[in-house]
Amino acid sequence: MTRMRMTRSPSPGGRVENDPSSDDLTGAMRRPGNAVMGKQSRKRLVIQLPSNGGQDCPELLEEETDCQVPAVCPGFRWKTHKWRKCQLVPWSLRQARPGAQETCGPGLQTRAVSCRQLDGAQADMGACLGVSKAMPAVTQRCQLPCQDDCQLTNWSRFSSCTADCVGVRTRKRALIEAVPMTPVDIVLSGSVKKV
């Protein structure tokens, strides 16, 4: 079951970006039958508000979902690497679409996925396939925003399950550009902090 939690968008005048190389965690809980249930979350931020009639920003900036921790920790885990830059769908597939000559529109992103032992050492992919859930996706759809559209950071990776075998991780983000006269609201762990 996935529960969505709305988080306020930053106000105009600044750009904010995630550091997708790390994750954040929330609390874990026990369910009947001693199954340990945890939470996973992912976030994205507005880095440019729309202008001149560009596409509006979505209100959904944070998602949270339940996850179940295995009764016995497996010796292997999937490691997902950072998504590469969004690449436009090939020209031959876009020709019939309006605005096909633009440098914006639907695209694809790729990333590497590797198998690791719990100590972080590289392992054979077959080891993870034997003890883990399915391999995480290596491609995803993305959108290269047009000049006047709302621009968002990519979704961060879902955090580790809060009670998983890997341990605690934190997630960082930083203000990358600000207009001095306008405060920017930065969404930090469910609270808003003025910069």
PDB file of C-alpha atoms in Angstrom:
ATOM      1  CA  MET A   1       0.000   0.000   0.000  1.00  0.00           C
ATOM      2  CA  THR A   2       1.415   3.383  -0.957  1.00  0.00           C
ATOM      3  CA  ARG A   3       0.501   6.502   0.974  1.00  0.00           C
ATOM      4  CA  MET A   4       1.212   9.879  -0.525  1.00  0.00           C
ATOM      5  CA  ARG A   5       2.016  12.866   1.650  1.00  0.00           C
ATOM      6  CA  MET A   6       1.866  16.357   0.209  1.00  0.00           C
ATOM      7  CA  THR A   7       4.801  18.647   0.910  1.00  0.00           C
ATOM      8  CA  ARG A   8       4.786  22.363   0.134  1.00  0.00           C
ATOM      9  CA  SER A   9       6.685  23.588  -2.917  1.00  0.00           C
ATOM     10  CA  PRO A  10       9.412  26.219  -2.491  1.00  0.00           C
ATOM     11  CA  SER A  11       8.459  29.808  -3.230  1.00  0.00           C
ATOM     12  CA  PRO A  12       9.822  31.639  -6.295  1.00  0.00           C
ATOM     13  CA  GLY A  13      13.315  33.069  -6.281  1.00  0.00           C
ATOM     14  CA  GLY A  14      15.588  30.123  -5.768  1.00  0.00           C
ATOM     15  CA  ARG A  15      16.731  26.756  -6.979  1.00  0.00           C
ATOM     16  CA  VAL A  16      16.970  23.754  -4.722  1.00  0.00           C
ATOM     17  CA  GLU A  17      18.333  20.360  -5.612  1.00  0.00           C
ATOM     18  CA  ASN A  18      18.496  16.922  -3.996  1.00  0.00           C
ATOM     19  CA  ASP A  19      21.690  15.044  -3.358  1.00  0.00           C
ATOM     20  CA  PRO A  20      20.463  11.720  -4.803  1.00  0.00           C
ATOM     21  CA  SER A  21      23.551   9.845  -3.613  1.00  0.00           C
ATOM     22  CA  SER A  22      22.108   9.339  -0.134  1.00  0.00           C
ATOM     23  CA  ASP A  23      18.721   8.520   1.415  1.00  0.00           C
ATOM     24  CA  ASP A  24      16.659   9.427   4.475  1.00  0.00           C
ATOM     25  CA  LEU A  25      14.744   7.165   6.809  1.00  0.00           C
ATOM     26  CA  THR A  26      11.581   7.243   8.912  1.00  0.00           C
ATOM     27  CA  GLY A  27      10.488   5.049  11.845  1.00  0.00           C
ATOM     28  CA  ALA A  28       9.776   1.303  11.719  1.00  0.00           C
ATOM     29  CA  MET A  29       6.885  -0.572  13.347  1.00  0.00           C
ATOM     30  CA  ARG A  30       5.990  -4.165  14.259  1.00  0.00           C
ATOM     31  CA  ARG A  31       2.973  -5.951  12.805  1.00  0.00           C
ATOM     32  CA  PRO A  32       1.187  -9.059  14.120  1.00  0.00           C
ATOM     33  CA  GLY A  33       3.125 -12.293  13.633  1.00  0.00           C
ATOM     34  CA  ASN A  34       6.455 -10.577  14.403  1.00  0.00           C
ATOM     35  CA  ALA A  35       6.778  -9.307  10.835  1.00  0.00           C
ATOM     36  CA  VAL A  36       8.772  -6.089  10.916  1.00  0.00           C
ATOM     37  CA  MET A  37       7.198  -3.371   8.815  1.00  0.00           C
ATOM     38  CA  GLY A  38       9.062  -0.257   7.844  1.00  0.00           C
ATOM     39  CA  LYS A  39       8.686   2.819   5.707  1.00  0.00           C
ATOM     40  CA  GLN A  40      10.378   4.034   2.567  1.00  0.00           C
ATOM     41  CA  SER A  41      10.161   7.541   1.194  1.00  0.00           C
ATOM     42  CA  ARG A  42      11.291   9.513  -1.804  1.00  0.00           C
ATOM     43  CA  LYS A  43      11.245  13.216  -2.575  1.00  0.00           C
ATOM     44  CA  ARG A  44      11.633  15.776  -5.307  1.00  0.00           C
ATOM     45  CA  LEU A  45      11.870  19.557  -5.274  1.00  0.00           C
ATOM     46  CA  VAL A  46      10.799  22.411  -7.513  1.00  0.00           C
ATOM     47  CA  ILE A  47      13.866  24.113  -8.995  1.00  0.00           C
ATOM     48  CA  GLN A  48      12.025  26.462 -11.379  1.00  0.00           C
ATOM     49  CA  LEU A  49       8.462  27.727 -11.233  1.00  0.00           C
ATOM     50  CA  PRO A  50       6.524  27.982 -14.524  1.00  0.00           C
ATOM     51  CA  SER A  51       6.400  31.231 -16.480  1.00  0.00           C
ATOM     52  CA  ASN A  52       4.765  32.526 -19.679  1.00  0.00           C
ATOM     53  CA  GLY A  53       2.052  29.843 -19.602  1.00  0.00           C
ATOM     54  CA  GLY A  54       4.472  26.941 -19.032  1.00  0.00           C
ATOM     55  CA  GLN A  55       3.356  23.662 -17.472  1.00  0.00           C
ATOM     56  CA  ASP A  56       2.324  24.018 -13.800  1.00  0.00           C
ATOM     57  CA  CYS A  57       4.176  22.329 -10.950  1.00  0.00           C
ATOM     58  CA  PRO A  58       2.594  19.215  -9.427  1.00  0.00           C
ATOM     59  CA  GLU A  59       1.646  19.374  -5.766  1.00  0.00           C
ATOM     60  CA  LEU A  60       3.039  15.919  -4.959  1.00  0.00           C
ATOM     61  CA  LEU A  61       6.662  16.307  -3.874  1.00  0.00           C
ATOM     62  CA  GLU A  62       7.031  13.419  -1.422  1.00  0.00           C
ATOM     63  CA  GLU A  63       5.858   9.803  -1.496  1.00  0.00           C
ATOM     64  CA  GLU A  64       5.893   7.292   1.337  1.00  0.00           C
ATOM     65  CA  THR A  65       5.259   3.555   1.122  1.00  0.00           C
ATOM     66  CA  ASP A  66       5.238   0.576   3.496  1.00  0.00           C
ATOM     67  CA  CYS A  67       7.901  -2.110   3.191  1.00  0.00           C
ATOM     68  CA  GLN A  68       8.536  -5.435   4.884  1.00  0.00           C
ATOM     69  CA  VAL A  69      11.904  -6.443   6.271  1.00  0.00           C
ATOM     70  CA  PRO A  70      13.017 -10.035   5.641  1.00  0.00           C
ATOM     71  CA  ALA A  71      12.977 -12.315   8.708  1.00  0.00           C
ATOM     72  CA  VAL A  72      16.584 -13.283   8.001  1.00  0.00           C
ATOM     73  CA  CYS A  73      18.918 -10.803   6.377  1.00  0.00           C
ATOM     74  CA  PRO A  74      20.243 -12.105   3.050  1.00  0.00           C
ATOM     75  CA  GLY A  75      23.975 -11.898   2.400  1.00  0.00           C
ATOM     76  CA  PHE A  76      23.493  -9.791  -0.723  1.00  0.00           C
ATOM     77  CA  ARG A  77      21.654  -6.622  -1.758  1.00  0.00           C
ATOM     78  CA  TRP A  78      21.059  -4.531  -4.873  1.00  0.00           C
ATOM     79  CA  LYS A  79      22.921  -1.240  -5.172  1.00  0.00           C
ATOM     80  CA  THR A  80      21.326   1.307  -7.468  1.00  0.00           C
ATOM     81  CA  HIS A  81      23.557   4.014  -8.878  1.00  0.00           C
ATOM     82  CA  LYS A  82      22.666   7.592  -9.804  1.00  0.00           C
ATOM     83  CA  TRP A  83      20.336   8.120 -12.769  1.00  0.00           C
ATOM     84  CA  ARG A  84      22.118   9.526 -15.807  1.00  0.00           C
ATOM     85  CA  LYS A  85      20.955  12.721 -17.489  1.00  0.00           C
ATOM     86  CA  CYS A  86      17.596  12.524 -19.287  1.00  0.00           C
ATOM     87  CA  GLN A  87      18.013  11.935 -23.036  1.00  0.00           C
ATOM     88  CA  LEU A  88      15.314  12.905 -25.541  1.00  0.00           C
ATOM     89  CA  VAL A  89      13.376  10.104 -27.187  1.00  0.00           C
ATOM     90  CA  PRO A  90      14.930   9.527 -30.665  1.00  0.00           C
ATOM     91  CA  TRP A  91      13.892  11.968 -33.395  1.00  0.00           C
ATOM     92  CA  SER A  92      12.219   9.231 -35.475  1.00  0.00           C
ATOM     93  CA  LEU A  93       9.698   8.644 -32.655  1.00  0.00           C
ATOM     94  CA  ARG A  94       8.990  12.356 -32.083  1.00  0.00           C
ATOM     95  CA  GLN A  95       8.513  13.577 -35.686  1.00  0.00           C
ATOM     96  CA  ALA A  96       4.700  13.445 -35.650  1.00  0.00           C
ATOM     97  CA  ARG A  97       4.411  15.334 -32.351  1.00  0.00           C
ATOM     98  CA  PRO A  98       3.879  19.084 -32.089  1.00  0.00           C
ATOM     99  CA  GLY A  99       7.083  20.858 -31.097  1.00  0.00           C
ATOM    100  CA  ALA A 100       9.160  17.887 -32.252  1.00  0.00           C
ATOM    101  CA  GLN A 101      12.061  20.148 -33.210  1.00  0.00           C
ATOM    102  CA  GLU A 102      12.363  21.514 -29.682  1.00  0.00           C
ATOM    103  CA  THR A 103      15.014  20.352 -27.266  1.00  0.00           C
ATOM    104  CA  CYS A 104      12.431  19.375 -24.681  1.00  0.00           C
ATOM    105  CA  GLY A 105       9.903  16.606 -24.275  1.00  0.00           C
ATOM    106  CA  PRO A 106       9.778  12.916 -23.337  1.00  0.00           C
ATOM    107  CA  GLY A 107      13.024  11.107 -22.736  1.00  0.00           C
ATOM    108  CA  LEU A 108      14.705   8.133 -21.087  1.00  0.00           C
ATOM    109  CA  GLN A 109      17.219   7.828 -18.272  1.00  0.00           C
ATOM    110  CA  THR A 110      19.479   4.903 -17.490  1.00  0.00           C
ATOM    111  CA  ARG A 111      21.451   3.848 -14.437  1.00  0.00           C
ATOM    112  CA  ALA A 112      23.742   1.066 -13.378  1.00  0.00           C
ATOM    113  CA  VAL A 113      22.622  -1.584 -10.885  1.00  0.00           C
ATOM    114  CA  SER A 114      25.105  -3.851  -9.149  1.00  0.00           C
ATOM    115  CA  CYS A 115      24.994  -6.664  -6.615  1.00  0.00           C
ATOM    116  CA  ARG A 116      26.826  -6.129  -3.319  1.00  0.00           C
ATOM    117  CA  GLN A 117      27.610  -8.174  -0.252  1.00  0.00           C
ATOM    118  CA  LEU A 118      26.390  -6.591   2.989  1.00  0.00           C
ATOM    119  CA  ASP A 119      29.915  -5.267   3.633  1.00  0.00           C
ATOM    120  CA  GLY A 120      29.722  -3.372   0.313  1.00  0.00           C
ATOM    121  CA  ALA A 121      32.025  -5.658  -1.691  1.00  0.00           C
ATOM    122  CA  GLN A 122      31.036  -6.353  -5.312  1.00  0.00           C
ATOM    123  CA  ALA A 123      29.219  -9.660  -5.867  1.00  0.00           C
ATOM    124  CA  ASP A 124      27.978 -11.645  -8.856  1.00  0.00           C
ATOM    125  CA  MET A 125      24.531 -10.561 -10.124  1.00  0.00           C
ATOM    126  CA  GLY A 126      23.306 -14.157  -9.776  1.00  0.00           C
ATOM    127  CA  ALA A 127      23.828 -13.974  -6.010  1.00  0.00           C
ATOM    128  CA  CYS A 128      21.331 -11.112  -5.693  1.00  0.00           C
ATOM    129  CA  LEU A 129      18.883 -12.746  -8.084  1.00  0.00           C
ATOM    130  CA  GLY A 130      18.974 -15.875  -5.922  1.00  0.00           C
ATOM    131  CA  VAL A 131      18.168 -14.207  -2.589  1.00  0.00           C
ATOM    132  CA  SER A 132      16.682 -10.793  -3.356  1.00  0.00           C
ATOM    133  CA  LYS A 133      13.593  -9.412  -4.938  1.00  0.00           C
ATOM    134  CA  ALA A 134      13.713  -8.630  -8.653  1.00  0.00           C
ATOM    135  CA  MET A 135      16.504  -6.457  -9.980  1.00  0.00           C
ATOM    136  CA  PRO A 136      15.656  -2.721  -9.792  1.00  0.00           C
ATOM    137  CA  ALA A 137      14.853  -0.964 -13.078  1.00  0.00           C
ATOM    138  CA  VAL A 138      17.779   0.267 -15.174  1.00  0.00           C
ATOM    139  CA  THR A 139      15.672   2.631 -17.335  1.00  0.00           C
ATOM    140  CA  GLN A 140      12.881   5.072 -16.586  1.00  0.00           C
ATOM    141  CA  ARG A 141      10.880   7.651 -18.482  1.00  0.00           C
ATOM    142  CA  CYS A 142      11.759  11.273 -17.871  1.00  0.00           C
ATOM    143  CA  GLN A 143      10.772  14.668 -19.205  1.00  0.00           C
ATOM    144  CA  LEU A 144      13.160  17.341 -20.446  1.00  0.00           C
ATOM    145  CA  PRO A 145      11.223  20.469 -19.489  1.00  0.00           C
ATOM    146  CA  CYS A 146      10.631  23.213 -22.018  1.00  0.00           C
ATOM    147  CA  GLN A 147      12.044  26.623 -21.157  1.00  0.00           C
ATOM    148  CA  ASP A 148       8.898  27.978 -19.449  1.00  0.00           C
ATOM    149  CA  ASP A 149       7.727  24.758 -17.747  1.00  0.00           C
ATOM    150  CA  CYS A 150       7.957  24.013 -14.060  1.00  0.00           C
ATOM    151  CA  GLN A 151      11.217  22.169 -13.453  1.00  0.00           C
ATOM    152  CA  LEU A 152      11.638  19.540 -10.748  1.00  0.00           C
ATOM    153  CA  THR A 153      14.528  17.515  -9.503  1.00  0.00           C
ATOM    154  CA  ASN A 154      14.255  13.809 -10.291  1.00  0.00           C
ATOM    155  CA  TRP A 155      12.611  11.697  -7.634  1.00  0.00           C
ATOM    156  CA  SER A 156      15.240  10.608  -5.169  1.00  0.00           C
ATOM    157  CA  ARG A 157      15.656   6.862  -4.777  1.00  0.00           C
ATOM    158  CA  PHE A 158      13.297   5.310  -2.287  1.00  0.00           C
ATOM    159  CA  SER A 159      15.138   5.221   1.000  1.00  0.00           C
ATOM    160  CA  SER A 160      16.130   1.880   2.455  1.00  0.00           C
ATOM    161  CA  CYS A 161      13.399   0.160   4.404  1.00  0.00           C
ATOM    162  CA  THR A 162      13.643   1.745   7.864  1.00  0.00           C
ATOM    163  CA  ALA A 163      14.298  -1.550   9.601  1.00  0.00           C
ATOM    164  CA  ASP A 164      16.354  -3.263   6.901  1.00  0.00           C
ATOM    165  CA  CYS A 165      19.645  -5.122   7.148  1.00  0.00           C
ATOM    166  CA  VAL A 166      21.822  -2.368   5.680  1.00  0.00           C
ATOM    167  CA  GLY A 167      21.725   0.285   8.413  1.00  0.00           C
ATOM    168  CA  VAL A 168      20.953   3.970   8.716  1.00  0.00           C
ATOM    169  CA  ARG A 169      21.516   6.419   5.871  1.00  0.00           C
ATOM    170  CA  THR A 170      20.941  10.142   5.616  1.00  0.00           C
ATOM    171  CA  ARG A 171      19.967  12.313   2.691  1.00  0.00           C
ATOM    172  CA  LYS A 172      21.278  15.817   1.980  1.00  0.00           C
ATOM    173  CA  ARG A 173      20.219  18.621  -0.270  1.00  0.00           C
ATOM    174  CA  ALA A 174      21.611  22.088  -0.835  1.00  0.00           C
ATOM    175  CA  LEU A 175      20.490  25.458  -2.088  1.00  0.00           C
ATOM    176  CA  ILE A 176      22.298  25.923  -5.409  1.00  0.00           C
ATOM    177  CA  GLU A 177      21.084  29.397  -6.364  1.00  0.00           C
ATOM    178  CA  ALA A 178      19.119  32.094  -4.570  1.00  0.00           C
ATOM    179  CA  VAL A 179      17.874  35.563  -5.369  1.00  0.00           C
ATOM    180  CA  PRO A 180      18.948  37.742  -2.402  1.00  0.00           C
ATOM    181  CA  MET A 181      15.679  39.709  -2.058  1.00  0.00           C
ATOM    182  CA  THR A 182      13.322  36.703  -1.950  1.00  0.00           C
ATOM    183  CA  PRO A 183      13.382  34.029   0.806  1.00  0.00           C
ATOM    184  CA  VAL A 184      13.276  30.444  -0.343  1.00  0.00           C
ATOM    185  CA  ASP A 185      11.372  27.779   1.547  1.00  0.00           C
ATOM    186  CA  ILE A 186      13.364  24.590   1.660  1.00  0.00           C
ATOM    187  CA  VAL A 187      11.491  21.444   2.568  1.00  0.00           C
ATOM    188  CA  LEU A 188      13.553  19.521   5.107  1.00  0.00           C
ATOM    189  CA  SER A 189      12.230  16.284   6.573  1.00  0.00           C
ATOM    190  CA  GLY A 190       8.629  17.447   6.576  1.00  0.00           C
ATOM    191  CA  SER A 191       9.338  20.906   7.995  1.00  0.00           C
ATOM    192  CA  VAL A 192       9.924  24.193   6.230  1.00  0.00           C
ATOM    193  CA  LYS A 193      13.058  26.180   6.991  1.00  0.00           C
ATOM    194  CA  LYS A 194      13.578  29.778   5.817  1.00  0.00           C
ATOM    195  CA  VAL A 195      16.907  30.576   4.167  1.00  0.00           C
TER     196      VAL A 195
END
